[in-house]
Coordinates of C-alpha atoms in Angstrom, one line a residue:
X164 CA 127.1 160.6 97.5
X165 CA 128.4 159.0 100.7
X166 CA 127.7 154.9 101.4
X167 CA 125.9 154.8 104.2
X168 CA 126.0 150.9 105.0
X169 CA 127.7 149.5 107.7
X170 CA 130.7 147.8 107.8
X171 CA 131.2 144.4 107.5
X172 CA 134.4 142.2 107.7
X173 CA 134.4 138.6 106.9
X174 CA 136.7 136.1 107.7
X175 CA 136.7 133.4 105.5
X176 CA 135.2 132.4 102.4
X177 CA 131.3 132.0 102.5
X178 CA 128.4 130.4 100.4
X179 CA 129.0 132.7 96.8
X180 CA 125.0 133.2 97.4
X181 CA 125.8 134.4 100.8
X182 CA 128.8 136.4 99.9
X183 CA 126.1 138.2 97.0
X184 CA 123.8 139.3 99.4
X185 CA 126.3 140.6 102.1
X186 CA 128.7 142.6 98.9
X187 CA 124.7 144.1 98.4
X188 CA 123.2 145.4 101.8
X189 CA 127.0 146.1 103.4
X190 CA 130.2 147.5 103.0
X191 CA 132.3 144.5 102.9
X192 CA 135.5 144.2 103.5
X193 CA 137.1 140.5 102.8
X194 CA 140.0 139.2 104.8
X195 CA 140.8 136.3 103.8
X196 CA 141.5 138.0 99.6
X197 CA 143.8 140.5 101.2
X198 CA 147.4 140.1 100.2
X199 CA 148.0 141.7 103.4
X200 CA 145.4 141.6 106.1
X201 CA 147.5 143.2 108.9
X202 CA 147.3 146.5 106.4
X203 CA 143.3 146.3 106.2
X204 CA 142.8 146.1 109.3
X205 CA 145.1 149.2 109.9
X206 CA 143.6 151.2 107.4
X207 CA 140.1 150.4 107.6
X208 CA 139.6 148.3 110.5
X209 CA 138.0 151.6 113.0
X210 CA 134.8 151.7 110.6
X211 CA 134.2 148.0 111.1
X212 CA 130.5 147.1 113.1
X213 CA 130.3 143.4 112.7
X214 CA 132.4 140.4 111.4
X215 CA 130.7 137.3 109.7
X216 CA 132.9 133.9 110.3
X217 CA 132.5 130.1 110.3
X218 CA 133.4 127.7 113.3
X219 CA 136.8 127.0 111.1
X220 CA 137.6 130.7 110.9
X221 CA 136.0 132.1 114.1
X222 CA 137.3 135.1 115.4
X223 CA 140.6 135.7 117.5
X224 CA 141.3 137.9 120.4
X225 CA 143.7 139.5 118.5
X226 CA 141.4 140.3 115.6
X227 CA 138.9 141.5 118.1
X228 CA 141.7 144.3 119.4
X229 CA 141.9 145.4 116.1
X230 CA 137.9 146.5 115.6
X231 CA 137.2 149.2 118.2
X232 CA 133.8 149.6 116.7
X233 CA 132.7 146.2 116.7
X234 CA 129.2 145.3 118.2
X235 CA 128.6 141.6 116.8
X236 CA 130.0 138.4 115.7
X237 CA 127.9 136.9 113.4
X238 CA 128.8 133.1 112.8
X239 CA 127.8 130.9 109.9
X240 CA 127.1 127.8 111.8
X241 CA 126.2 126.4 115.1
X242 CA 129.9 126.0 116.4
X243 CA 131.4 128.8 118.1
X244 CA 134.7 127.6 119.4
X245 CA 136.7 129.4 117.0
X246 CA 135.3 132.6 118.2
X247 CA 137.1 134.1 121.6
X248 CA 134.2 134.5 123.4
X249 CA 135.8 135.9 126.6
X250 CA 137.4 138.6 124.7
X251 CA 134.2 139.4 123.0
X252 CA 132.4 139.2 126.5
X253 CA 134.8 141.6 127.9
X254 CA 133.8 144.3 125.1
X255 CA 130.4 143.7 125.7
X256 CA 130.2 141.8 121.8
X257 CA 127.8 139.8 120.6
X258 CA 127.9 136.4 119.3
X259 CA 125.4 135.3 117.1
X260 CA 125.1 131.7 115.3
X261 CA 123.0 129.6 113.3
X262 CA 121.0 127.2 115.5
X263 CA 118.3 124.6 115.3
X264 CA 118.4 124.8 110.9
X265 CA 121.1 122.0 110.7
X266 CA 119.9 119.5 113.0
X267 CA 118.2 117.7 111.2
X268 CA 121.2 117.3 107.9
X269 CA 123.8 116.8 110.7
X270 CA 121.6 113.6 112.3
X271 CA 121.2 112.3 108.9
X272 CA 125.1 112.2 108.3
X273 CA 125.9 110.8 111.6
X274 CA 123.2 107.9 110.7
X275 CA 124.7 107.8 107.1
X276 CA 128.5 107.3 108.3
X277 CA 127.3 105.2 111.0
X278 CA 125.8 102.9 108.6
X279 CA 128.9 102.9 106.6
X280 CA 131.2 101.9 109.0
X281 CA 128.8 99.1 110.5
X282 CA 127.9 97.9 106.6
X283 CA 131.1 98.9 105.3
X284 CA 129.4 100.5 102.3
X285 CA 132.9 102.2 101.0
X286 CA 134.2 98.6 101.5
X287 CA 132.0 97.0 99.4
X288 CA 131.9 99.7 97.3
X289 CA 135.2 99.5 96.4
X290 CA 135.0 95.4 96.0
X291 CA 132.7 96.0 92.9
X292 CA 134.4 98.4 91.3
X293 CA 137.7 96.5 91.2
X294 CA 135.9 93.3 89.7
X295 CA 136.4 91.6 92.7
X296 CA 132.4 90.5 93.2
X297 CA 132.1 86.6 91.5
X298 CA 135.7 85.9 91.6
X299 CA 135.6 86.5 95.9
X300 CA 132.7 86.5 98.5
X301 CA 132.4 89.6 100.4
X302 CA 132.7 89.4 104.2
X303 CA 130.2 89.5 106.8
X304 CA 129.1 93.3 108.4
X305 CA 127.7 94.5 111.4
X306 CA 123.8 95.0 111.8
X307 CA 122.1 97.7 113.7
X308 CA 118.9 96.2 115.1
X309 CA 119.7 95.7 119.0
X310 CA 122.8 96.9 119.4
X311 CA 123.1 99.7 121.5
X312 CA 124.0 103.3 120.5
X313 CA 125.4 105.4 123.6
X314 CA 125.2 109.5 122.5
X315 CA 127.7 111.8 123.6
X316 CA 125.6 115.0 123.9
X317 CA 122.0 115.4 123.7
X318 CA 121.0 118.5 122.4
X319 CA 118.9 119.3 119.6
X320 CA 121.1 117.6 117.5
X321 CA 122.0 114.7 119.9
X322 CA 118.1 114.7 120.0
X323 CA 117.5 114.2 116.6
X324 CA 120.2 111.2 116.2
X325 CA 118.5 109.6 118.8
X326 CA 114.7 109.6 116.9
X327 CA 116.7 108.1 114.2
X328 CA 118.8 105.6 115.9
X329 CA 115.5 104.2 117.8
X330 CA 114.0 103.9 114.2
X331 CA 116.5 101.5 113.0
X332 CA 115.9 99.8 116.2
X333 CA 118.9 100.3 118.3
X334 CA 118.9 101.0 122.1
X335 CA 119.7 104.5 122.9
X336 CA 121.3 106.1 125.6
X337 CA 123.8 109.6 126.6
X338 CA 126.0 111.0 128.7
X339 CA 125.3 115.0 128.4
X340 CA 126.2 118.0 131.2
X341 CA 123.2 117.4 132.8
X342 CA 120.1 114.6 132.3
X343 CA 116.8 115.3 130.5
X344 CA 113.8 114.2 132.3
X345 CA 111.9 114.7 129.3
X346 CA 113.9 112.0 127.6
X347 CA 113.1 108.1 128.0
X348 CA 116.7 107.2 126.8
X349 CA 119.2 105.8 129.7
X350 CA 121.1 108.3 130.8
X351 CA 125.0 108.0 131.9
X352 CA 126.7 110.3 134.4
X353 CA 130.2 109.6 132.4
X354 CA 131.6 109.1 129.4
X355 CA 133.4 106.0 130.6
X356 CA 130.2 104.7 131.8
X357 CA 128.4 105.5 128.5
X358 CA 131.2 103.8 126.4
X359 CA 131.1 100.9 128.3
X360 CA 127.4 100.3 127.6
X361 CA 127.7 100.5 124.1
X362 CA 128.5 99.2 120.4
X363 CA 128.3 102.8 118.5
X364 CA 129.6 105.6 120.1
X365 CA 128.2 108.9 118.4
X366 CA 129.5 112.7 119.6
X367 CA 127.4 115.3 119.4
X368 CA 129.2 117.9 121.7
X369 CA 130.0 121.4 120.5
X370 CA 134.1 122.2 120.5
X371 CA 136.3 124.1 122.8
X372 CA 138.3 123.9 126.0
X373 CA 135.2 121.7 127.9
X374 CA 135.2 119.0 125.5
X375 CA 139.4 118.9 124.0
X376 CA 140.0 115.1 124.0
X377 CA 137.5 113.5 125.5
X378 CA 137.7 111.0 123.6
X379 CA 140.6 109.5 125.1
X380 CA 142.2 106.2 125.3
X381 CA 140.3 105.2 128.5
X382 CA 137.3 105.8 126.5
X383 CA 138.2 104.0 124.1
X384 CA 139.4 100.9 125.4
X385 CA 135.8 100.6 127.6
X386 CA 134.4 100.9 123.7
X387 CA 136.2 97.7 123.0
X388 CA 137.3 95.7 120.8
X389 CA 133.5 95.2 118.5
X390 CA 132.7 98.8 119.2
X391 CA 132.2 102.0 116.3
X392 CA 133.2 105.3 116.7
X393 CA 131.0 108.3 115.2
X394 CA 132.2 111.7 115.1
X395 CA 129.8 114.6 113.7
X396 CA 130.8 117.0 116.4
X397 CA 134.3 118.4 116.5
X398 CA 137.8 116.3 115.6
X399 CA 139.0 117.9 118.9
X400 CA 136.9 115.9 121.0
X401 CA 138.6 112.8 119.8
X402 CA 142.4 112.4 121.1
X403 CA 143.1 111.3 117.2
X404 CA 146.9 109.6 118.1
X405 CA 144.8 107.5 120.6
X406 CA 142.2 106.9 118.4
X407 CA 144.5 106.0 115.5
X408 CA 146.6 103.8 117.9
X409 CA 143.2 101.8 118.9
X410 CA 142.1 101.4 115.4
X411 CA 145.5 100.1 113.9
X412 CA 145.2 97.2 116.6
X413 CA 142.0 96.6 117.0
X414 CA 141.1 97.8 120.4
X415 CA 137.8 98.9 118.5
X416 CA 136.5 97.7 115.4
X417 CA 135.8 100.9 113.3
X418 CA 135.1 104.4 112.7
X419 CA 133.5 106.8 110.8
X420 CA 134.8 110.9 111.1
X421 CA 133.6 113.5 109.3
X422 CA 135.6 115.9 111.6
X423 CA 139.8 115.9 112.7
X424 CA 141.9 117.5 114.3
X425 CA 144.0 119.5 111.9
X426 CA 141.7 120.0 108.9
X427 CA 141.8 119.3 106.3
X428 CA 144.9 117.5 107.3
X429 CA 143.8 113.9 107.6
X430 CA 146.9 111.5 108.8
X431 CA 148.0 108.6 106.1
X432 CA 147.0 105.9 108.8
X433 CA 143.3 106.7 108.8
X434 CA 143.1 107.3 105.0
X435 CA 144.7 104.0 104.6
X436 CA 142.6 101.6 106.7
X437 CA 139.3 99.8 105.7
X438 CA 137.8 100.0 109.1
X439 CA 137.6 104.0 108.7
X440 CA 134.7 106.1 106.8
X441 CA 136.2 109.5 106.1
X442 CA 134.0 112.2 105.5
X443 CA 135.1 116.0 104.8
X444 CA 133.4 117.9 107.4
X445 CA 130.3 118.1 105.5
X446 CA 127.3 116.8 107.5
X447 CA 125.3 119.9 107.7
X448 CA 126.3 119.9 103.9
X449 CA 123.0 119.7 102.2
X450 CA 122.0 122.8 100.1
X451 CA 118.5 123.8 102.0
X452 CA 120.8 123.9 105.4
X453 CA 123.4 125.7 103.9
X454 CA 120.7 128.2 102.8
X455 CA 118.4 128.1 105.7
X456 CA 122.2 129.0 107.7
X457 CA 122.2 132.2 105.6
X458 CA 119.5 133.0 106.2
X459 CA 119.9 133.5 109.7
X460 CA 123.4 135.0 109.4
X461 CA 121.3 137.7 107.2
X462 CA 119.0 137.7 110.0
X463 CA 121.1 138.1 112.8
X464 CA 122.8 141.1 110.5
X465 CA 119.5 143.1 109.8
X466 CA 118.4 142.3 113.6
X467 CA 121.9 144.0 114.9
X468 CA 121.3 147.0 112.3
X469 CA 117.6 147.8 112.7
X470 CA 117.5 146.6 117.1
X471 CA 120.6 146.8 118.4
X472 CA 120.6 143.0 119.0
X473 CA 121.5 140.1 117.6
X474 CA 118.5 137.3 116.9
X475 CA 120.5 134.0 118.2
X476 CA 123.2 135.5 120.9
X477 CA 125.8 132.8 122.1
X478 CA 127.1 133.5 126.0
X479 CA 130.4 132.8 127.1
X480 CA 130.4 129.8 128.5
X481 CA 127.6 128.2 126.4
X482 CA 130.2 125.7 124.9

């Protein structure tokens, strides 16, 4: 008796609950356990309708060539700039992702780390423990109410970090593509300008080749001296030399990443100083996103299979 499912080809490794369901409804084919994936593809790669990836696997232009019956992209998470959209554009592909489920988890790490680095929780966390509290006093931190916390893209997620900045009292503003009316926040027509004008900086961009190190050393400098870096968004935003260069002489005060530039390859001199919170890419890491993301990529699957469309497309050029 012939399988009539469709082919499916993931990238990377997924959510084990995830991978369950897809090795159920699909014919899966797994690239990343191949000992060779060149001879996969070769072999089986004509039969293949639709390729499930994450923003750190994405999908290549090459790999794209290689599927001539590929009609989707089907990403597990929001960021897509792993994923070479113009090539998938120019095969008439779709791109699918996982929208609007994480914003919430993501906003609550960027608030988490940015309370970190202004309290220096991992600081004083690590005082304790070495039996240092009673024989030394612990310094002085940084308090949020009133300072101001400028917000480097202000989408949903941007949005939401925003609502909770403004709850712990701080004044918000953004620099984005374009301002929000809706929005009451002060809106800056540059980066420079935003940076400038505040004490926390706090990205919230997507990836790719409209936002590769903005973060520069400009930026950085008109941050200053008493100023906190944020980063939930992607470590290419950031020009990390700059950024390390800034921190290791205090031409800003702190910051807290949960995203670099090379992951999971995280340079000796930001593990080693006290002014940096390291995180490991993990703010939409709570278990009810990670399943409510499944969900969708599911979604977006059954949608492609039973419509002909994908539920969340992503256009070139959305980025």
């Amino acid at each position: 008796m012939s399988d009539a499912r469709p082919w499916v080809l993931t990238v990377g490794p997924l959510l084990p609950a995830l991978q369950s369901q897809l090795e159920q409804h699909y014919r899966l084919l797994d690239l990343w356990r191949c000992d060779s994936p060149a001879a996969l593809l070769a072999e089986q790669g004509e039969h293949v309708q639709a390729v499930v990836t994450t923003g750190v696997h994405g999908a290549s232009a090459n790999l794209i060539e290689q599927l001539p019956a590929l009609r989707a992209i089907v990403c597990f998470g929001v960021g897509t700039d792993a994923v070479d959209l113009k090539a998938a554009s120019a095969r008439g592909i779709q791109v699918s992702n996982t929208p609007d489920v994480l914003n919430d988890c993501v906003a609550d790490a960027a608030m988490a780390l940015l309370l970190a680095v202004a309290r220096q929780v991992v600081v004083a966390d690590r005082f304790v423990r070495a039996g240092r509290w009673g024989a030394e006093r612990f310094g002085l931190t940084t308090a949020l109410g009133g300072k101001r916390c400028g917000i480097l893209g202000m989408g949903p997620i941007g949005q939401a970090i925003a609502r909770r900045a403004s709850a712990f009292g701080m004044q918000v503003s953004y620099s984005s593509r374009r301002p929000k009316p809706q929005l009451t926040y002060a809106y800056h027509e540059s980066l420079l300008a935003l940076a400038e004008r505040s004490d926390f900086l706090v990205l919230a961009v997507p990836g790719g080749t409209a936002t590769d190190g903005l973060v520069n050393q400009q930026v950085l400098e008109a941050l200053g001296a008493n100023g906190m870096l944020v980063n939930v968004a992607r470590g290419s935003v950031v020009d990390q030399p700059a950024l390390i260069e800034a921190l290791s002489n205090g031409r800003i005060a702190g910051a807290a990443l949960d995203v670099f530039a090379d992951e999971p390859h995280v340079p000796a001199a930001l593990r080693e100083l006290d002014t940096v919170v390291l995180s490991p890419h993990v703010a939409s890491g709570t278990q009810e996103t990670r399943q409510a993301m499944a969900d969708r990529v599911l979604a977006n699957l059954a949608a492609l299979f039973a419509t002909g469309r994908v539920l969340h497309p992503v256009r070139e050029g959305a980025q």
